[in-house]
mmCIF file of N, CA and C in Angstrom:
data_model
loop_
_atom_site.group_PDB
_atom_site.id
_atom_site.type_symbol
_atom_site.label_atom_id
_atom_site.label_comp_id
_atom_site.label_asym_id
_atom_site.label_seq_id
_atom_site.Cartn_x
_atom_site.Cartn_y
_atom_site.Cartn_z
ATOM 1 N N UNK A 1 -4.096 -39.297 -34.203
ATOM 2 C CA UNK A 1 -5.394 -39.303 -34.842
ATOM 3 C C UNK A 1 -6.400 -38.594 -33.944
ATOM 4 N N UNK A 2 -7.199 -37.573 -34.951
ATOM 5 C CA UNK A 2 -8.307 -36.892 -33.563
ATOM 6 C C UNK A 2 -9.662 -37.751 -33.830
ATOM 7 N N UNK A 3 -10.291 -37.483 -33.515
ATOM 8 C CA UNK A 3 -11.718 -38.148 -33.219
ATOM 9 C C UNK A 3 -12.762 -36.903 -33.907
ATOM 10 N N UNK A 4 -12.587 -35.800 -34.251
ATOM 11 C CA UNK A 4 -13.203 -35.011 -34.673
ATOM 12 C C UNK A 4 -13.725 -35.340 -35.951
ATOM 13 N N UNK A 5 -14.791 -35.125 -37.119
ATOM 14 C CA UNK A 5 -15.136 -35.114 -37.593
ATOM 15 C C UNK A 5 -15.015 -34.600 -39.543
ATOM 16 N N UNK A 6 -14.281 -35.367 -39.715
ATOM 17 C CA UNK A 6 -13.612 -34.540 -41.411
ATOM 18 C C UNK A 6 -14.879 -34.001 -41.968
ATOM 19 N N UNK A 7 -14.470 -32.240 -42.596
ATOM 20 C CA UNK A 7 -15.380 -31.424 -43.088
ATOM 21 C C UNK A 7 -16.224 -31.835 -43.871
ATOM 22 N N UNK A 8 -17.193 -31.222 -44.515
ATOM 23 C CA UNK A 8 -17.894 -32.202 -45.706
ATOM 24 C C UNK A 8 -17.191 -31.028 -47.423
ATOM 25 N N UNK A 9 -17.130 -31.903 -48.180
ATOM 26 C CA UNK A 9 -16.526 -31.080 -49.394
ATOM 27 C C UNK A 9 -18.019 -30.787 -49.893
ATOM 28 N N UNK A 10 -17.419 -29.405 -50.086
ATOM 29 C CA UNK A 10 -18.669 -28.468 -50.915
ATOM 30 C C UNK A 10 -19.121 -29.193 -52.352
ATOM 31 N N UNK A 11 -20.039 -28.790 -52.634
ATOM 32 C CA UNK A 11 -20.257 -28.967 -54.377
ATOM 33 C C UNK A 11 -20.188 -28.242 -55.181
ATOM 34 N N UNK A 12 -19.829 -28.887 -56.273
ATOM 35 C CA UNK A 12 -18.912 -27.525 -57.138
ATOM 36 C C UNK A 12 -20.101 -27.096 -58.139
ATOM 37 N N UNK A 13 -20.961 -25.745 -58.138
ATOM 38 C CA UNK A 13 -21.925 -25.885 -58.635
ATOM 39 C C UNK A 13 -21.951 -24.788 -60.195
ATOM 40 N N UNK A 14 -22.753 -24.780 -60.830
ATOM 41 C CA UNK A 14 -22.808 -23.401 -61.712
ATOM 42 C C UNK A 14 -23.694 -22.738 -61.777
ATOM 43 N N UNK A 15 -23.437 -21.481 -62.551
ATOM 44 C CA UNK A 15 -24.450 -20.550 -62.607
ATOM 45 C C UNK A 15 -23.879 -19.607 -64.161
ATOM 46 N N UNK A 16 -25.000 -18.602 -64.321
ATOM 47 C CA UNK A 16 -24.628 -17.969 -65.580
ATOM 48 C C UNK A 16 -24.218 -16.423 -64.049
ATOM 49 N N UNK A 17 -23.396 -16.069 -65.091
ATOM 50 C CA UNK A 17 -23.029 -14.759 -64.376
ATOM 51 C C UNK A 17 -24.510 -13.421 -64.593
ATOM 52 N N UNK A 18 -24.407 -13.038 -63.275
ATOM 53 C CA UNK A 18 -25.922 -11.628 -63.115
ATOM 54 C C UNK A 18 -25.323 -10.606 -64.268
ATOM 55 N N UNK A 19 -24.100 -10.382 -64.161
ATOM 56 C CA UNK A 19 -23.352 -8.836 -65.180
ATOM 57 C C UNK A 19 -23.716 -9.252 -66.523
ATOM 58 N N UNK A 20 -22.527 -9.816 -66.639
ATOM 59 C CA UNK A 20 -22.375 -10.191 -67.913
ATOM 60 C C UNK A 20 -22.693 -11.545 -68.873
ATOM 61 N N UNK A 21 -23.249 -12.845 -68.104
ATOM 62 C CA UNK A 21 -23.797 -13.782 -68.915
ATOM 63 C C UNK A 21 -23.115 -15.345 -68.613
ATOM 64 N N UNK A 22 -21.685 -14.905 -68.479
ATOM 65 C CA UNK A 22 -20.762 -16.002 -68.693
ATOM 66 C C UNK A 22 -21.140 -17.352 -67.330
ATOM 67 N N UNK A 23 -20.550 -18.217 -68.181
ATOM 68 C CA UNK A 23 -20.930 -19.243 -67.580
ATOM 69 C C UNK A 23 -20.200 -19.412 -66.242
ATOM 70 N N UNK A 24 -20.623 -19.211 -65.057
ATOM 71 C CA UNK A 24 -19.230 -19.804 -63.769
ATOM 72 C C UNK A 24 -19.723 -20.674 -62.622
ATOM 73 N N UNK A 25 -18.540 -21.249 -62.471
ATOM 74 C CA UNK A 25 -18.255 -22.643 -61.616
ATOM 75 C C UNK A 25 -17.911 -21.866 -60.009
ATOM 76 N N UNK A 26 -18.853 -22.035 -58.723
ATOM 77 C CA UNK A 26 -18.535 -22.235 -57.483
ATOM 78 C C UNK A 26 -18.656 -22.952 -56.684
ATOM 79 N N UNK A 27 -18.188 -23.149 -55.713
ATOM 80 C CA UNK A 27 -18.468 -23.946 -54.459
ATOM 81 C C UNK A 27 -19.846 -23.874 -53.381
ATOM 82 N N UNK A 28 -20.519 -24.565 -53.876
ATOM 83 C CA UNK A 28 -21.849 -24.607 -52.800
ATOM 84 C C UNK A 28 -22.511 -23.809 -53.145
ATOM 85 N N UNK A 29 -22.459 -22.658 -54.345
ATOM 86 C CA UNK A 29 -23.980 -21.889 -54.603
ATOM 87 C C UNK A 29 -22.977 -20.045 -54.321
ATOM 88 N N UNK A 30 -21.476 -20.334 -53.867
ATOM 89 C CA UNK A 30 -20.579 -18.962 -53.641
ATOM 90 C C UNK A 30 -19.904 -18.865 -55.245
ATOM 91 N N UNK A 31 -20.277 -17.682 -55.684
ATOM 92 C CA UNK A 31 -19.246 -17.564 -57.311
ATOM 93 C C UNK A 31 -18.634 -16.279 -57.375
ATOM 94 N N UNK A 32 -17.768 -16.417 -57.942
ATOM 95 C CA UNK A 32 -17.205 -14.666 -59.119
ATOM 96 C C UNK A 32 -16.759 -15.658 -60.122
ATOM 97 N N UNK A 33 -17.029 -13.642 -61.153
ATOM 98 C CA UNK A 33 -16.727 -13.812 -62.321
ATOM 99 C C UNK A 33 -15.542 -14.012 -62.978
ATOM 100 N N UNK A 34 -14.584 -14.637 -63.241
ATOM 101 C CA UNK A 34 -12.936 -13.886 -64.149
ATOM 102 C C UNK A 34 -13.138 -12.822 -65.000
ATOM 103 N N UNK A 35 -14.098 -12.518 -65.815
ATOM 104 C CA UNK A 35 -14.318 -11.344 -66.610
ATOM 105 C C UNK A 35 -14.926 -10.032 -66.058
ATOM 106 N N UNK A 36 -16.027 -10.268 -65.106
ATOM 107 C CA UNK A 36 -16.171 -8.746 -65.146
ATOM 108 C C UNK A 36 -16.029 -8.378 -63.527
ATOM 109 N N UNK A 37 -16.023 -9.409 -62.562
ATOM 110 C CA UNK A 37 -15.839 -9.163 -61.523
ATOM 111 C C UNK A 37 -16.861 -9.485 -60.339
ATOM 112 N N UNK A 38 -17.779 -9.844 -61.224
ATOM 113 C CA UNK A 38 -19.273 -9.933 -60.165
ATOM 114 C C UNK A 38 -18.833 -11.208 -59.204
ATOM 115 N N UNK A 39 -19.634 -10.783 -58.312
ATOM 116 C CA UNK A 39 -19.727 -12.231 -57.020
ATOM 117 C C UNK A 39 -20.832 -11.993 -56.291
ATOM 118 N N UNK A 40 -21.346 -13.405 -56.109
ATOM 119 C CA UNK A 40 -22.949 -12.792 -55.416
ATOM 120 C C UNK A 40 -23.075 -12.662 -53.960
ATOM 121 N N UNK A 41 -23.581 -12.742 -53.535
ATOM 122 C CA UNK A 41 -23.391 -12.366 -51.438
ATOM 123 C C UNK A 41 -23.189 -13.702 -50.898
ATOM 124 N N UNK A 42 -22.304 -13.396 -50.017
ATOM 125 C CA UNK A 42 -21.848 -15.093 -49.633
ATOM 126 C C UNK A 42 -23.213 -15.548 -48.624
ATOM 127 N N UNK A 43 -24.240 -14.691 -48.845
ATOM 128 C CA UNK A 43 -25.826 -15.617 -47.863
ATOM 129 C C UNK A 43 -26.200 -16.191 -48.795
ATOM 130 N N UNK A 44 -26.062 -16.111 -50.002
ATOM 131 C CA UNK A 44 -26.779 -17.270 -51.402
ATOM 132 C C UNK A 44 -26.303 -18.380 -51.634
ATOM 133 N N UNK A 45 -25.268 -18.508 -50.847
ATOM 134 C CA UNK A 45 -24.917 -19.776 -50.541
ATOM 135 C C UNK A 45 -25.765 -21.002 -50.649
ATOM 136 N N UNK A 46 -26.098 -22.349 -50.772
ATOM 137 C CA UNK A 46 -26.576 -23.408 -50.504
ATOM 138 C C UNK A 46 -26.356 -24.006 -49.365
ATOM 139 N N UNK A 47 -25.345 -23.620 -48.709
ATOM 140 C CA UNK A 47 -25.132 -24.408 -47.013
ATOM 141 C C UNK A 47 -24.398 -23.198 -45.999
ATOM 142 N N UNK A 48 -24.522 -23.254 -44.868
ATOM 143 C CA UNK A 48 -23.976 -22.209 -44.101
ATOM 144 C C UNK A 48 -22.446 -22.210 -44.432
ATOM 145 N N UNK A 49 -21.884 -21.117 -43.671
ATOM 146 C CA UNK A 49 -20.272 -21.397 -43.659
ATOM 147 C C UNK A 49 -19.957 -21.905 -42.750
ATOM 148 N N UNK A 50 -19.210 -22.391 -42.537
ATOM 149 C CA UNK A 50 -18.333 -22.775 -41.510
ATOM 150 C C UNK A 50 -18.255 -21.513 -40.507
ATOM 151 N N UNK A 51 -17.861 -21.648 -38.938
ATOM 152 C CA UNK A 51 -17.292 -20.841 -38.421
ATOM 153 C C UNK A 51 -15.878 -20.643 -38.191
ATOM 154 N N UNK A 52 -15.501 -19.791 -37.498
ATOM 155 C CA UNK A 52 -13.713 -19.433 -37.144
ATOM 156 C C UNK A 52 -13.313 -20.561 -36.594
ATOM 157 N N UNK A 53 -13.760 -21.378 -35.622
ATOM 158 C CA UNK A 53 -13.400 -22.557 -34.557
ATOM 159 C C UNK A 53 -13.319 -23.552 -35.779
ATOM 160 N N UNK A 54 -13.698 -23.558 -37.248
ATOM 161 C CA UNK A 54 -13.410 -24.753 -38.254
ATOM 162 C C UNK A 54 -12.053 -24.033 -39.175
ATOM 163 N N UNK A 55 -11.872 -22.861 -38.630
ATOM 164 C CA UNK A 55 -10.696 -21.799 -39.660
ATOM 165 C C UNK A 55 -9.214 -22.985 -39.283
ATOM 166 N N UNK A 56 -8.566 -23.399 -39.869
ATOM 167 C CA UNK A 56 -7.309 -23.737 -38.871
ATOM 168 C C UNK A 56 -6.195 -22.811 -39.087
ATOM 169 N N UNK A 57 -6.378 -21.669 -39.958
ATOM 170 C CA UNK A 57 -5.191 -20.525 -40.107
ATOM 171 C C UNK A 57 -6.041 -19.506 -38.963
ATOM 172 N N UNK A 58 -6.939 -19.434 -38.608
ATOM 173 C CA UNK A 58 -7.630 -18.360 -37.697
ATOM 174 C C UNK A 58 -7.102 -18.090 -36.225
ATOM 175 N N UNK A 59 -6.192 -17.304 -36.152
ATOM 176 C CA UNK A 59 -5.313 -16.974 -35.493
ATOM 177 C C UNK A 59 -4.182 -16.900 -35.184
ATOM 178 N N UNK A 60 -3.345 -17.274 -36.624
ATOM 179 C CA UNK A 60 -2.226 -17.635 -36.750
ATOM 180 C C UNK A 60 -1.385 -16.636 -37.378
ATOM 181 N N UNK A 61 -2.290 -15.329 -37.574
ATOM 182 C CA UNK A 61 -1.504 -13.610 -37.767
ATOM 183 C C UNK A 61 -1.487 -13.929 -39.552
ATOM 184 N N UNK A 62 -2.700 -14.681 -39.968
ATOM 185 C CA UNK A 62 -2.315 -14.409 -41.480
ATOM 186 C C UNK A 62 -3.326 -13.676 -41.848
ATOM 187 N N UNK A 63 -3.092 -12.947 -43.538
ATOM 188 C CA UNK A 63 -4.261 -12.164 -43.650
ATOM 189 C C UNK A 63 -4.313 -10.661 -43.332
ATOM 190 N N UNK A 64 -5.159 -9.737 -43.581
ATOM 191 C CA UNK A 64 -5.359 -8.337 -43.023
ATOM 192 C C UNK A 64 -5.125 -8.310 -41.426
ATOM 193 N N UNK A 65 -4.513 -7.329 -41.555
ATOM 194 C CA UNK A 65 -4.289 -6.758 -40.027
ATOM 195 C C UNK A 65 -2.885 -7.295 -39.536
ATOM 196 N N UNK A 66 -2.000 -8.332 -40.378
ATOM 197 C CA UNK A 66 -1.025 -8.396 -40.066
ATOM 198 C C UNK A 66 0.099 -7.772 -40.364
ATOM 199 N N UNK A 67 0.867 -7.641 -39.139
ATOM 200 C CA UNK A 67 2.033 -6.240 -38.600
ATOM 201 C C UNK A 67 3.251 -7.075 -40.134
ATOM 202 N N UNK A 68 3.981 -6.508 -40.648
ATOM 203 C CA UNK A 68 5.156 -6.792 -41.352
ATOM 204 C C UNK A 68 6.037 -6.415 -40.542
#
């Protein structure tokens, strides 16, 4: 057992889409669209992000830049 602190879960929030209208569901104020593609800047957020030191895959060679 660590002593560290369990994350806090985001809120799952909505919005109408900027493109095209449709209704969509994100986490903390972060969205895209399924239909046309839009997503708004992850600074419109409602709470900061997390940093890398909260990543627990962050450094573990997953993701871009990894050799095959």
């Amino acid at each position: 057992m660590t002593s560290e602190p369990e994350p806090a879960i985001p809120e799952i929030t909505r919005t109408d889409c900027a493109r095209c209208g449709t209704e969509v569901h994100g986490l903390a104020g972060r969205y895209a669209c399924a239909l046309c593609g839009w997503v708004n800047h992850y600074s419109e957020g409602h709470e900061e992000l997390p940093g890398l030191d909260a990543d627990p895959d962050h450094g573990r060679g997953r993701g871009r830049g990894r050799e095959r």
